């Protein structure tokens, strides 16, 4: 299986696009099927290709899709739109997730950096070499560590008593 | 396609997950697995559908019901357009394209921009994680290794004292530079310039935790930063 990363943009080359469409459509419908079966839920999909505009492909069947879509349409508007996803909302979601992940990694990085400084100071590095901006974060880290040491000491003391 | 493998994912805080496993496609027995699987697969499904739309210019509508019966849908350009097109058998979707076509280019560009931004963030995450892994392997972060529980009470207490001293020194240094951001407990190491020197110097008579002589600054300045908050250490 080719594992080259495809750029997420409209495939200009007709043949390539058609091939991709067929492959992905097949895969997508397979996934819908799996979701429906694994979770024991109703699902339907309707796909219009960019070329043959008239006949959509429907899963599980045109009739079933028709029924489900019509039923869906009768639901109150709020029900319909509450959990509706579009391209835009999907991407926004993905961006938010990536940003959060990045934030976490930044924080971890910061923690590592400060811990390193802390041990360097304990080992003899001068406090005057520490940047002003780092001092406050450093003291928070120290405070956290102290609490951790306390807890550990308490545990040890308790187990001695026992 | 799916293989059984142990993977220590670098961004799950050391949690070891089972990795990909081949499963049978039949209704899951465990109800909470069903719910979890539903959420995960639904997201993946919509993501794949959106890719199909962008890459091949397809219009798609998907509706799935959660195990609890709530409807979730994905639609491109939007589910209403698909509903109109499919249900009214309006094959060319001519009624909807009127409103979509003018801003299609904008929409596409906006999408592309957002997607690019996403890629950048993801790359950045991988970079930082790689750096950290490097550092860890170089033994730069030995303290993150699993605690070997060999630190006896005495060692721990010495460590605690040293850390407390450090805290006070940092606080006074900060006060020096930024003026009165911390309250400090009285210690006798204040006169030592710079670092703590070698080893773990023992305080005479311990700390006056909560005392502050000569430092008239009681403002906490930092939210949640409890200075001089009794630690109840038994020396």
CSV table of C-alpha atoms in Angstrom, one decimal, chain B residues 3-162:
chain,number,residue,atom,x,y,z
B,3,UNK,CA,-1.2,-6.1,13.8
B,4,UNK,CA,-0.8,-6.8,17.4
B,5,UNK,CA,2.0,-4.6,18.8
B,6,UNK,CA,3.1,-2.9,22.0
B,7,UNK,CA,3.4,0.7,21.4
B,8,UNK,CA,4.5,3.3,24.0
B,9,UNK,CA,3.0,6.3,22.6
B,10,UNK,CA,5.1,9.3,23.4
B,11,UNK,CA,2.1,11.6,24.0
B,12,UNK,CA,0.1,9.6,26.4
B,13,UNK,CA,2.2,10.2,29.5
B,14,UNK,CA,3.9,6.8,29.3
B,15,UNK,CA,0.7,4.9,29.1
B,16,UNK,CA,1.3,1.6,27.3
B,17,UNK,CA,-1.5,0.8,24.9
B,18,UNK,CA,-2.1,-2.4,23.1
B,19,UNK,CA,-1.8,-0.9,19.7
B,20,UNK,CA,-3.8,-1.9,16.7
B,21,UNK,CA,-5.7,-5.1,17.1
B,22,UNK,CA,-7.8,-6.9,14.6
B,23,UNK,CA,-11.4,-7.2,15.8
B,24,UNK,CA,-14.4,-9.0,14.5
B,25,UNK,CA,-17.1,-7.0,12.8
B,26,UNK,CA,-20.0,-7.8,14.9
B,27,UNK,CA,-21.9,-6.0,17.6
B,28,UNK,CA,-19.8,-5.3,20.6
B,29,UNK,CA,-21.0,-6.8,23.8
B,30,UNK,CA,-19.8,-4.3,26.3
B,31,UNK,CA,-22.0,-1.3,26.3
B,32,UNK,CA,-19.3,1.2,27.2
B,33,UNK,CA,-17.0,-0.2,24.6
B,34,UNK,CA,-19.9,0.4,22.2
B,35,UNK,CA,-20.1,4.0,23.2
B,36,UNK,CA,-16.4,4.6,23.1
B,37,UNK,CA,-16.0,2.9,19.7
B,38,UNK,CA,-18.9,4.9,18.4
B,39,UNK,CA,-17.4,8.2,19.3
B,40,UNK,CA,-14.0,7.3,18.0
B,41,UNK,CA,-15.2,5.7,14.8
B,42,UNK,CA,-17.7,8.4,14.1
B,43,UNK,CA,-14.9,11.0,14.2
B,44,UNK,CA,-12.8,8.9,12.0
B,45,UNK,CA,-15.6,8.4,9.6
B,46,UNK,CA,-16.4,12.0,9.3
B,47,UNK,CA,-12.8,12.8,8.8
B,48,UNK,CA,-12.5,10.3,6.0
B,49,UNK,CA,-15.7,11.7,4.4
B,50,UNK,CA,-14.4,15.2,4.5
B,51,UNK,CA,-11.2,14.1,2.8
B,52,UNK,CA,-13.2,12.4,0.1
B,53,UNK,CA,-15.0,15.7,-0.4
B,54,UNK,CA,-11.9,17.8,-0.6
B,55,UNK,CA,-9.8,15.4,-2.7
B,56,UNK,CA,-12.4,14.3,-5.2
B,57,UNK,CA,-14.9,17.1,-5.1
B,58,UNK,CA,-17.7,14.8,-3.9
B,59,UNK,CA,-20.8,15.9,-2.1
B,60,UNK,CA,-21.6,13.6,0.9
B,61,UNK,CA,-24.2,13.2,3.5
B,62,UNK,CA,-23.9,10.8,6.4
B,63,UNK,CA,-26.2,10.2,9.3
B,64,UNK,CA,-25.4,7.9,12.2
B,65,UNK,CA,-27.4,7.4,15.4
B,66,UNK,CA,-25.6,6.9,18.7
B,67,UNK,CA,-26.2,3.9,20.9
B,68,UNK,CA,-28.4,6.2,22.8
B,69,UNK,CA,-30.4,7.2,19.8
B,70,UNK,CA,-29.0,10.7,19.2
B,71,UNK,CA,-28.5,11.6,15.5
B,72,UNK,CA,-25.1,12.7,14.3
B,73,UNK,CA,-24.6,13.9,10.8
B,74,UNK,CA,-21.9,15.1,8.4
B,75,UNK,CA,-22.7,16.9,5.2
B,76,UNK,CA,-20.8,18.6,2.5
B,77,UNK,CA,-21.6,21.3,1.5
B,78,UNK,CA,-24.1,20.8,4.4
B,79,UNK,CA,-26.6,18.2,5.3
B,80,UNK,CA,-29.6,20.3,4.3
B,81,UNK,CA,-28.2,20.6,0.8
B,82,UNK,CA,-27.8,16.9,0.6
B,83,UNK,CA,-31.3,16.3,2.0
B,84,UNK,CA,-32.8,18.6,-0.6
B,85,UNK,CA,-30.9,17.0,-3.4
B,86,UNK,CA,-31.5,13.4,-2.4
B,87,UNK,CA,-35.1,13.6,-1.2
B,88,UNK,CA,-36.5,15.8,-3.9
B,89,UNK,CA,-34.5,13.9,-6.5
B,90,UNK,CA,-32.9,17.1,-7.7
B,91,UNK,CA,-29.9,15.3,-9.2
B,92,UNK,CA,-27.9,18.3,-10.2
B,93,UNK,CA,-28.3,20.0,-6.9
B,94,UNK,CA,-29.0,23.1,-8.9
B,95,UNK,CA,-31.0,24.8,-6.2
B,96,UNK,CA,-28.1,24.6,-3.8
B,97,UNK,CA,-25.1,25.3,-6.0
B,98,UNK,CA,-26.4,28.8,-6.6
B,99,UNK,CA,-25.6,29.8,-3.1
B,100,UNK,CA,-22.4,27.7,-2.9
B,101,UNK,CA,-20.5,28.5,-6.1
B,102,UNK,CA,-19.7,32.2,-5.5
B,103,UNK,CA,-18.0,31.5,-2.2
B,104,UNK,CA,-16.6,28.2,-3.1
B,105,UNK,CA,-13.2,29.5,-3.8
B,106,UNK,CA,-13.2,31.4,-0.5
B,107,UNK,CA,-14.4,28.4,1.3
B,108,UNK,CA,-11.7,26.2,-0.3
B,109,UNK,CA,-9.0,28.7,0.5
B,110,UNK,CA,-10.2,29.0,4.0
B,111,UNK,CA,-10.2,25.3,4.4
B,112,UNK,CA,-6.7,25.0,3.0
B,113,UNK,CA,-5.4,27.7,5.3
B,114,UNK,CA,-6.9,26.0,8.3
B,115,UNK,CA,-5.6,22.6,7.2
B,116,UNK,CA,-2.1,24.1,6.7
B,117,UNK,CA,-2.2,25.6,10.2
B,118,UNK,CA,-3.2,22.2,11.6
B,119,UNK,CA,-0.2,20.6,9.9
B,120,UNK,CA,2.2,23.1,11.3
B,121,UNK,CA,0.9,22.5,14.8
B,122,UNK,CA,1.1,18.8,14.5
B,123,UNK,CA,4.7,19.1,13.2
B,124,UNK,CA,5.7,21.3,16.0
B,125,UNK,CA,4.4,18.7,18.5
B,126,UNK,CA,6.4,16.0,16.9
B,127,UNK,CA,9.5,18.2,16.9
B,128,UNK,CA,9.3,19.0,20.6
B,129,UNK,CA,8.6,15.4,21.5
B,130,UNK,CA,11.5,14.2,19.5
B,131,UNK,CA,13.8,16.8,21.3
B,132,UNK,CA,12.5,15.5,24.7
B,133,UNK,CA,13.1,11.9,23.8
B,134,UNK,CA,16.7,12.9,22.7
B,135,UNK,CA,17.3,14.6,26.0
B,136,UNK,CA,15.9,11.7,28.0
B,137,UNK,CA,18.1,9.3,26.2
B,138,UNK,CA,21.1,11.4,26.9
B,139,UNK,CA,20.4,11.0,30.5
B,140,UNK,CA,19.6,14.6,30.9
B,141,UNK,CA,16.4,14.0,32.8
B,142,UNK,CA,17.3,11.2,35.1
B,143,UNK,CA,14.9,12.4,37.7
B,144,UNK,CA,12.0,11.4,35.4
B,145,UNK,CA,13.0,7.8,35.5
B,146,UNK,CA,10.9,5.6,37.7
B,147,UNK,CA,11.5,6.3,41.4
B,148,UNK,CA,13.6,3.6,42.8
B,149,UNK,CA,12.2,4.0,46.3
B,150,UNK,CA,15.7,3.8,47.7
B,151,UNK,CA,15.6,7.2,49.2
B,152,UNK,CA,15.4,6.6,52.9
B,153,UNK,CA,13.7,8.9,55.4
B,154,UNK,CA,17.0,10.7,56.2
B,155,UNK,CA,17.9,11.3,52.6
B,156,UNK,CA,14.4,12.5,51.9
B,157,UNK,CA,14.4,14.9,54.8
B,158,UNK,CA,17.8,16.3,53.8
B,159,UNK,CA,16.4,16.7,50.3
B,160,UNK,CA,13.4,18.5,51.7
B,161,UNK,CA,15.5,20.8,53.8
B,162,UNK,CA,17.7,21.7,50.8
